[in-house]
Amino acid sequence: MPPDVRKASGFPERRCQFAMRLCLLLVRHSLAIFEISPLSLRQSLTAHQAAEPVVKTSLQAPRQANYHCSRMQSFDVLIVGAGPAGSFAAERLARGGVRVALFDGRPPGEPKACGGGVTSKALKAWPHLLEAVGRTIDELDMYSPSGKHLHLKLDEPFAVYSRIAFDTFLRERARKAGAQVFAEKLAGRGFKNSGAGWIVRTQSGKEFLCAWLVGADGANSPIAKKLAGPLP
């Protein structure tokens, strides 16, 4: 599913277009990314910060005392989920000068249930994917339950990767581009919308503040379910 992106309610509705352009899809092993403009997002954030005062009332209210703004790290965009979609978005935004945090809540080395296939179309669009440790497939042998055999030669090869290696490769590209990567998992109810932006809390108790919140943590994303509701 595409990452679900939500903006804090204190920001103009017209800027939702930037959030929607962050969406990425990983469908039937075909990796595709909608075009986004990190420069436009950065300019929009800068213009907003200059034109509109930050509302701190809800953060300073006595009932919100468990959130301490002075202790929080602040980012323009916070991405939950460091799979292909989240890492791709983080890298592109970071290269455009946006302050972005990428949260990887999966334990190191934990396997991912996935075939790991990337189509020739994706490889043409993003040739750097071939730098990841994997193998290209240009021939197939198919066998039916009755024992019949079919050998195919592909006009265009596709690639197969271990998801551990593939995700690590993309995550490190995002880190090198300037994204801050955190090996943190969000608490069950660890995010809320305030006048100053989205406040996010991890299971370790750390708190972060961001203007844009991106749910890229898979089809069963708790972030997406809470922000946009269950899938139809």
PDB file of C-alpha atoms in Angstrom:
ATOM      1  CA  MET A   1       0.000   0.000   0.000  1.00  0.00           C
ATOM      2  CA  PRO A   2       1.188   3.559  -0.518  1.00  0.00           C
ATOM      3  CA  PRO A   3       2.512   5.392   2.503  1.00  0.00           C
ATOM      4  CA  ASP A   4      -0.179   7.401   4.228  1.00  0.00           C
ATOM      5  CA  VAL A   5       0.851  11.022   4.651  1.00  0.00           C
ATOM      6  CA  ARG A   6      -0.797  13.478   7.016  1.00  0.00           C
ATOM      7  CA  LYS A   7      -0.059  17.117   7.760  1.00  0.00           C
ATOM      8  CA  ALA A   8      -0.577  18.729  11.142  1.00  0.00           C
ATOM      9  CA  SER A   9      -3.910  20.547  11.233  1.00  0.00           C
ATOM     10  CA  GLY A  10      -2.171  23.846  11.945  1.00  0.00           C
ATOM     11  CA  PHE A  11      -0.875  23.997   8.350  1.00  0.00           C
ATOM     12  CA  PRO A  12      -2.838  25.201   5.271  1.00  0.00           C
ATOM     13  CA  GLU A  13      -4.887  22.583   3.446  1.00  0.00           C
ATOM     14  CA  ARG A  14      -3.527  23.639   0.080  1.00  0.00           C
ATOM     15  CA  ARG A  15      -0.148  22.156   1.003  1.00  0.00           C
ATOM     16  CA  CYS A  16      -1.558  18.633   1.157  1.00  0.00           C
ATOM     17  CA  GLN A  17      -0.528  18.276  -2.487  1.00  0.00           C
ATOM     18  CA  PHE A  18       3.081  18.019  -1.383  1.00  0.00           C
ATOM     19  CA  ALA A  19       2.282  15.221   1.026  1.00  0.00           C
ATOM     20  CA  MET A  20       0.361  13.240  -1.532  1.00  0.00           C
ATOM     21  CA  ARG A  21       3.296  13.457  -3.931  1.00  0.00           C
ATOM     22  CA  LEU A  22       5.428  11.607  -1.407  1.00  0.00           C
ATOM     23  CA  CYS A  23       3.426   8.432  -1.958  1.00  0.00           C
ATOM     24  CA  LEU A  24       5.280   5.383  -3.235  1.00  0.00           C
ATOM     25  CA  LEU A  25       3.985   2.008  -4.382  1.00  0.00           C
ATOM     26  CA  LEU A  26       5.470  -1.461  -4.214  1.00  0.00           C
ATOM     27  CA  VAL A  27       2.924  -3.530  -6.187  1.00  0.00           C
ATOM     28  CA  ARG A  28       3.416  -7.002  -7.648  1.00  0.00           C
ATOM     29  CA  HIS A  29       7.187  -6.694  -7.326  1.00  0.00           C
ATOM     30  CA  SER A  30       7.165  -3.557  -9.488  1.00  0.00           C
ATOM     31  CA  LEU A  31       8.740  -0.671  -7.634  1.00  0.00           C
ATOM     32  CA  ALA A  32       7.386   2.690  -8.773  1.00  0.00           C
ATOM     33  CA  ILE A  33       7.665   6.158  -7.253  1.00  0.00           C
ATOM     34  CA  PHE A  34       5.462   9.156  -7.906  1.00  0.00           C
ATOM     35  CA  GLU A  35       7.450  12.261  -8.779  1.00  0.00           C
ATOM     36  CA  ILE A  36       8.024  14.536  -5.808  1.00  0.00           C
ATOM     37  CA  SER A  37       9.737  17.852  -5.446  1.00  0.00           C
ATOM     38  CA  PRO A  38      11.891  18.133  -2.307  1.00  0.00           C
ATOM     39  CA  LEU A  39      12.793  21.706  -3.278  1.00  0.00           C
ATOM     40  CA  SER A  40       9.146  22.697  -3.472  1.00  0.00           C
ATOM     41  CA  LEU A  41       8.443  21.043  -0.134  1.00  0.00           C
ATOM     42  CA  ARG A  42      11.418  22.777   1.469  1.00  0.00           C
ATOM     43  CA  GLN A  43      10.360  26.163   0.040  1.00  0.00           C
ATOM     44  CA  SER A  44       6.822  25.603   1.246  1.00  0.00           C
ATOM     45  CA  LEU A  45       8.005  24.739   4.750  1.00  0.00           C
ATOM     46  CA  THR A  46      10.292  27.777   4.838  1.00  0.00           C
ATOM     47  CA  ALA A  47       7.566  30.104   3.622  1.00  0.00           C
ATOM     48  CA  HIS A  48       5.128  28.718   6.158  1.00  0.00           C
ATOM     49  CA  GLN A  49       7.548  29.096   9.041  1.00  0.00           C
ATOM     50  CA  ALA A  50       8.177  32.719   8.057  1.00  0.00           C
ATOM     51  CA  ALA A  51       4.521  33.573   7.516  1.00  0.00           C
ATOM     52  CA  GLU A  52       2.781  31.745  10.332  1.00  0.00           C
ATOM     53  CA  PRO A  53       3.672  31.713  14.031  1.00  0.00           C
ATOM     54  CA  VAL A  54       4.115  28.355  15.708  1.00  0.00           C
ATOM     55  CA  VAL A  55       1.255  27.549  18.033  1.00  0.00           C
ATOM     56  CA  LYS A  56       2.598  26.170  21.299  1.00  0.00           C
ATOM     57  CA  THR A  57      -0.488  26.388  23.473  1.00  0.00           C
ATOM     58  CA  SER A  58      -1.326  22.687  23.396  1.00  0.00           C
ATOM     59  CA  LEU A  59       2.277  21.745  24.196  1.00  0.00           C
ATOM     60  CA  GLN A  60       2.409  24.095  27.140  1.00  0.00           C
ATOM     61  CA  ALA A  61      -0.942  23.193  28.640  1.00  0.00           C
ATOM     62  CA  PRO A  62      -0.758  21.404  32.008  1.00  0.00           C
ATOM     63  CA  ARG A  63      -2.605  18.341  30.674  1.00  0.00           C
ATOM     64  CA  GLN A  64       0.110  17.835  28.056  1.00  0.00           C
ATOM     65  CA  ALA A  65       2.967  17.969  30.556  1.00  0.00           C
ATOM     66  CA  ASN A  66       4.123  14.491  29.554  1.00  0.00           C
ATOM     67  CA  TYR A  67       5.337  15.997  26.255  1.00  0.00           C
ATOM     68  CA  HIS A  68       8.397  18.246  26.570  1.00  0.00           C
ATOM     69  CA  CYS A  69       8.994  20.346  23.460  1.00  0.00           C
ATOM     70  CA  SER A  70      12.470  21.399  24.578  1.00  0.00           C
ATOM     71  CA  ARG A  71      13.577  17.751  24.687  1.00  0.00           C
ATOM     72  CA  MET A  72      12.284  16.851  21.234  1.00  0.00           C
ATOM     73  CA  GLN A  73      14.267  16.627  18.046  1.00  0.00           C
ATOM     74  CA  SER A  74      12.455  18.503  15.304  1.00  0.00           C
ATOM     75  CA  PHE A  75      12.199  17.535  11.616  1.00  0.00           C
ATOM     76  CA  ASP A  76      10.310  18.696   8.570  1.00  0.00           C
ATOM     77  CA  VAL A  77       9.275  15.132   7.666  1.00  0.00           C
ATOM     78  CA  LEU A  78       9.221  11.993   9.788  1.00  0.00           C
ATOM     79  CA  ILE A  79       8.904   8.663   7.947  1.00  0.00           C
ATOM     80  CA  VAL A  80       7.808   5.559   9.840  1.00  0.00           C
ATOM     81  CA  GLY A  81       9.058   2.442   8.064  1.00  0.00           C
ATOM     82  CA  ALA A  82      12.452   1.902   6.416  1.00  0.00           C
ATOM     83  CA  GLY A  83      11.431  -0.486   3.662  1.00  0.00           C
ATOM     84  CA  PRO A  84      11.866   0.419  -0.025  1.00  0.00           C
ATOM     85  CA  ALA A  85       9.099   3.045  -0.014  1.00  0.00           C
ATOM     86  CA  GLY A  86      10.227   4.799   3.169  1.00  0.00           C
ATOM     87  CA  SER A  87      13.931   4.745   2.302  1.00  0.00           C
ATOM     88  CA  PHE A  88      13.329   5.976  -1.245  1.00  0.00           C
ATOM     89  CA  ALA A  89      11.252   8.893   0.060  1.00  0.00           C
ATOM     90  CA  ALA A  90      13.819   9.708   2.755  1.00  0.00           C
ATOM     91  CA  GLU A  91      16.696   9.730   0.283  1.00  0.00           C
ATOM     92  CA  ARG A  92      14.938  11.961  -2.211  1.00  0.00           C
ATOM     93  CA  LEU A  93      13.783  14.438   0.416  1.00  0.00           C
ATOM     94  CA  ALA A  94      17.200  14.560   2.069  1.00  0.00           C
ATOM     95  CA  ARG A  95      18.903  15.253  -1.257  1.00  0.00           C
ATOM     96  CA  GLY A  96      16.512  18.159  -1.698  1.00  0.00           C
ATOM     97  CA  GLY A  97      17.572  19.701   1.601  1.00  0.00           C
ATOM     98  CA  VAL A  98      14.557  18.663   3.668  1.00  0.00           C
ATOM     99  CA  ARG A  99      15.204  17.719   7.297  1.00  0.00           C
ATOM    100  CA  VAL A 100      13.959  14.149   7.374  1.00  0.00           C
ATOM    101  CA  ALA A 101      13.980  11.365   9.969  1.00  0.00           C
ATOM    102  CA  LEU A 102      13.574   7.713   8.994  1.00  0.00           C
ATOM    103  CA  PHE A 103      12.403   5.246  11.633  1.00  0.00           C
ATOM    104  CA  ASP A 104      13.305   1.575  11.261  1.00  0.00           C
ATOM    105  CA  GLY A 105      11.408  -0.454  13.838  1.00  0.00           C
ATOM    106  CA  ARG A 106      12.335  -3.876  12.502  1.00  0.00           C
ATOM    107  CA  PRO A 107      14.948  -5.795  14.540  1.00  0.00           C
ATOM    108  CA  PRO A 108      18.303  -6.034  12.710  1.00  0.00           C
ATOM    109  CA  GLY A 109      18.503  -9.107  10.499  1.00  0.00           C
ATOM    110  CA  GLU A 110      14.841 -10.025  10.871  1.00  0.00           C
ATOM    111  CA  PRO A 111      13.647 -11.690   7.629  1.00  0.00           C
ATOM    112  CA  LYS A 112      10.864 -10.154   5.583  1.00  0.00           C
ATOM    113  CA  ALA A 113       8.226 -12.321   3.913  1.00  0.00           C
ATOM    114  CA  CYS A 114       8.710 -11.169   0.326  1.00  0.00           C
ATOM    115  CA  GLY A 115       9.750 -12.651  -3.007  1.00  0.00           C
ATOM    116  CA  GLY A 116      12.254  -9.832  -3.446  1.00  0.00           C
ATOM    117  CA  GLY A 117      11.609  -9.418  -7.168  1.00  0.00           C
ATOM    118  CA  VAL A 118      12.218  -6.088  -8.921  1.00  0.00           C
ATOM    119  CA  THR A 119      10.999  -5.711 -12.507  1.00  0.00           C
ATOM    120  CA  SER A 120      13.025  -4.616 -15.505  1.00  0.00           C
ATOM    121  CA  LYS A 121      10.926  -1.441 -15.638  1.00  0.00           C
ATOM    122  CA  ALA A 122      12.063  -0.497 -12.138  1.00  0.00           C
ATOM    123  CA  LEU A 123      15.686  -1.339 -12.942  1.00  0.00           C
ATOM    124  CA  LYS A 124      15.572   0.961 -15.972  1.00  0.00           C
ATOM    125  CA  ALA A 125      14.069   3.773 -13.934  1.00  0.00           C
ATOM    126  CA  TRP A 126      16.550   3.371 -11.065  1.00  0.00           C
ATOM    127  CA  PRO A 127      19.749   1.677 -12.347  1.00  0.00           C
ATOM    128  CA  HIS A 128      21.422   2.104  -8.960  1.00  0.00           C
ATOM    129  CA  LEU A 129      19.270  -0.787  -7.711  1.00  0.00           C
ATOM    130  CA  LEU A 130      21.635  -3.090  -9.566  1.00  0.00           C
ATOM    131  CA  GLU A 131      24.340  -2.043  -7.107  1.00  0.00           C
ATOM    132  CA  ALA A 132      22.534  -3.946  -4.351  1.00  0.00           C
ATOM    133  CA  VAL A 133      23.630  -7.518  -3.675  1.00  0.00           C
ATOM    134  CA  GLY A 134      21.279  -9.748  -5.655  1.00  0.00           C
ATOM    135  CA  ARG A 135      21.003 -11.623  -8.914  1.00  0.00           C
ATOM    136  CA  THR A 136      19.423 -10.946 -12.301  1.00  0.00           C
ATOM    137  CA  ILE A 137      17.125 -13.503 -13.923  1.00  0.00           C
ATOM    138  CA  ASP A 138      16.961 -13.834 -17.716  1.00  0.00           C
ATOM    139  CA  GLU A 139      15.719 -17.424 -18.008  1.00  0.00           C
ATOM    140  CA  LEU A 140      12.935 -19.344 -16.269  1.00  0.00           C
ATOM    141  CA  ASP A 141      12.022 -23.008 -15.959  1.00  0.00           C
ATOM    142  CA  MET A 142       8.413 -23.722 -15.047  1.00  0.00           C
ATOM    143  CA  TYR A 143       7.003 -27.118 -14.043  1.00  0.00           C
ATOM    144  CA  SER A 144       3.352 -28.105 -13.764  1.00  0.00           C
ATOM    145  CA  PRO A 145       2.007 -30.598 -11.191  1.00  0.00           C
ATOM    146  CA  SER A 146       1.618 -33.109 -14.043  1.00  0.00           C
ATOM    147  CA  GLY A 147       5.333 -32.868 -14.813  1.00  0.00           C
ATOM    148  CA  LYS A 148       5.193 -30.699 -17.926  1.00  0.00           C
ATOM    149  CA  HIS A 149       8.135 -28.386 -18.350  1.00  0.00           C
ATOM    150  CA  LEU A 150       8.389 -24.949 -19.932  1.00  0.00           C
ATOM    151  CA  HIS A 151      11.624 -23.049 -20.473  1.00  0.00           C
ATOM    152  CA  LEU A 152      11.412 -19.290 -21.045  1.00  0.00           C
ATOM    153  CA  LYS A 153      14.020 -16.777 -22.141  1.00  0.00           C
ATOM    154  CA  LEU A 154      13.156 -13.254 -21.058  1.00  0.00           C
ATOM    155  CA  ASP A 155      13.612 -10.291 -23.375  1.00  0.00           C
ATOM    156  CA  GLU A 156      14.316  -8.123 -20.334  1.00  0.00           C
ATOM    157  CA  PRO A 157      15.773  -9.570 -17.131  1.00  0.00           C
ATOM    158  CA  PHE A 158      14.474  -8.820 -13.672  1.00  0.00           C
ATOM    159  CA  ALA A 159      16.322  -8.921 -10.353  1.00  0.00           C
ATOM    160  CA  VAL A 160      15.796 -10.882  -7.155  1.00  0.00           C
ATOM    161  CA  TYR A 161      17.118  -9.684  -3.813  1.00  0.00           C
ATOM    162  CA  SER A 162      17.231 -10.756  -0.223  1.00  0.00           C
ATOM    163  CA  ARG A 163      15.010  -8.201   1.476  1.00  0.00           C
ATOM    164  CA  ILE A 164      17.506  -7.858   4.306  1.00  0.00           C
ATOM    165  CA  ALA A 165      20.248  -6.881   1.846  1.00  0.00           C
ATOM    166  CA  PHE A 166      17.941  -4.787  -0.345  1.00  0.00           C
ATOM    167  CA  ASP A 167      16.415  -2.805   2.524  1.00  0.00           C
ATOM    168  CA  THR A 168      19.832  -2.220   4.078  1.00  0.00           C
ATOM    169  CA  PHE A 169      21.168  -0.924   0.764  1.00  0.00           C
ATOM    170  CA  LEU A 170      18.316   1.582   0.355  1.00  0.00           C
ATOM    171  CA  ARG A 171      18.374   2.655   4.004  1.00  0.00           C
ATOM    172  CA  GLU A 172      22.094   3.403   3.849  1.00  0.00           C
ATOM    173  CA  ARG A 173      21.598   5.459   0.684  1.00  0.00           C
ATOM    174  CA  ALA A 174      19.061   7.542   2.582  1.00  0.00           C
ATOM    175  CA  ARG A 175      21.491   7.965   5.470  1.00  0.00           C
ATOM    176  CA  LYS A 176      24.322   9.046   3.160  1.00  0.00           C
ATOM    177  CA  ALA A 177      21.965  11.542   1.494  1.00  0.00           C
ATOM    178  CA  GLY A 178      21.459  13.247   4.852  1.00  0.00           C
ATOM    179  CA  ALA A 179      18.444  11.544   6.403  1.00  0.00           C
ATOM    180  CA  GLN A 180      18.728  10.719  10.087  1.00  0.00           C
ATOM    181  CA  VAL A 181      17.962   7.032  10.624  1.00  0.00           C
ATOM    182  CA  PHE A 182      16.664   5.843  13.997  1.00  0.00           C
ATOM    183  CA  ALA A 183      16.450   2.202  15.038  1.00  0.00           C
ATOM    184  CA  GLU A 184      13.298   2.972  16.972  1.00  0.00           C
ATOM    185  CA  LYS A 185       9.770   1.603  17.014  1.00  0.00           C
ATOM    186  CA  LEU A 186       6.805   3.820  17.708  1.00  0.00           C
ATOM    187  CA  ALA A 187       4.769   3.227  20.826  1.00  0.00           C
ATOM    188  CA  GLY A 188       1.269   1.821  20.307  1.00  0.00           C
ATOM    189  CA  ARG A 189      -0.352   5.228  20.712  1.00  0.00           C
ATOM    190  CA  GLY A 190       2.828   7.186  20.289  1.00  0.00           C
ATOM    191  CA  PHE A 191       1.745  10.011  18.018  1.00  0.00           C
ATOM    192  CA  LYS A 192      -0.622  12.945  18.216  1.00  0.00           C
ATOM    193  CA  ASN A 193      -1.444  16.081  16.306  1.00  0.00           C
ATOM    194  CA  SER A 194      -0.841  19.394  18.049  1.00  0.00           C
ATOM    195  CA  GLY A 195      -0.830  23.010  16.975  1.00  0.00           C
ATOM    196  CA  ALA A 196       2.930  22.847  16.478  1.00  0.00           C
ATOM    197  CA  GLY A 197       2.934  19.683  14.355  1.00  0.00           C
ATOM    198  CA  TRP A 198       2.980  15.939  14.899  1.00  0.00           C
ATOM    199  CA  ILE A 199       4.422  14.712  18.187  1.00  0.00           C
ATOM    200  CA  VAL A 200       5.810  11.184  17.946  1.00  0.00           C
ATOM    201  CA  ARG A 201       6.940   8.996  20.832  1.00  0.00           C
ATOM    202  CA  THR A 202       8.958   5.796  20.530  1.00  0.00           C
ATOM    203  CA  GLN A 203       8.850   2.707  22.729  1.00  0.00           C
ATOM    204  CA  SER A 204      12.089   3.832  24.362  1.00  0.00           C
ATOM    205  CA  GLY A 205      10.394   7.059  25.467  1.00  0.00           C
ATOM    206  CA  LYS A 206      12.099   9.449  23.031  1.00  0.00           C
ATOM    207  CA  GLU A 207       9.955  12.215  21.552  1.00  0.00           C
ATOM    208  CA  PHE A 208      10.113  13.897  18.149  1.00  0.00           C
ATOM    209  CA  LEU A 209       8.323  16.794  16.502  1.00  0.00           C
ATOM    210  CA  CYS A 210       7.606  17.055  12.768  1.00  0.00           C
ATOM    211  CA  ALA A 211       5.452  18.990  10.317  1.00  0.00           C
ATOM    212  CA  TRP A 212       4.714  16.024   8.045  1.00  0.00           C
ATOM    213  CA  LEU A 213       4.133  12.425   9.134  1.00  0.00           C
ATOM    214  CA  VAL A 214       4.527   9.587   6.585  1.00  0.00           C
ATOM    215  CA  GLY A 215       3.270   6.058   7.257  1.00  0.00           C
ATOM    216  CA  ALA A 216       5.433   3.719   5.138  1.00  0.00           C
ATOM    217  CA  ASP A 217       5.349   0.708   7.431  1.00  0.00           C
ATOM    218  CA  GLY A 218       3.477  -1.714   5.195  1.00  0.00           C
ATOM    219  CA  ALA A 219      -0.021  -2.896   4.373  1.00  0.00           C
ATOM    220  CA  ASN A 220      -0.819  -3.427   8.058  1.00  0.00           C
ATOM    221  CA  SER A 221       0.524  -0.028   9.057  1.00  0.00           C
ATOM    222  CA  PRO A 222      -0.910   1.077  12.421  1.00  0.00           C
ATOM    223  CA  ILE A 223      -0.012   4.650  11.460  1.00  0.00           C
ATOM    224  CA  ALA A 224      -2.074   4.493   8.263  1.00  0.00           C
ATOM    225  CA  LYS A 225      -4.988   2.814  10.033  1.00  0.00           C
ATOM    226  CA  LYS A 226      -5.151   5.530  12.658  1.00  0.00           C
ATOM    227  CA  LEU A 227      -4.709   8.357  10.156  1.00  0.00           C
ATOM    228  CA  ALA A 228      -6.819   7.141   7.236  1.00  0.00           C
ATOM    229  CA  GLY A 229      -8.816   4.228   8.648  1.00  0.00           C
ATOM    230  CA  PRO A 230      -8.783   0.559   7.542  1.00  0.00           C
ATOM    231  CA  LEU A 231      -8.395  -0.363   3.893  1.00  0.00           C
ATOM    232  CA  PRO A 232     -11.719  -0.954   2.066  1.00  0.00           C
TER     233      PRO A 232
END
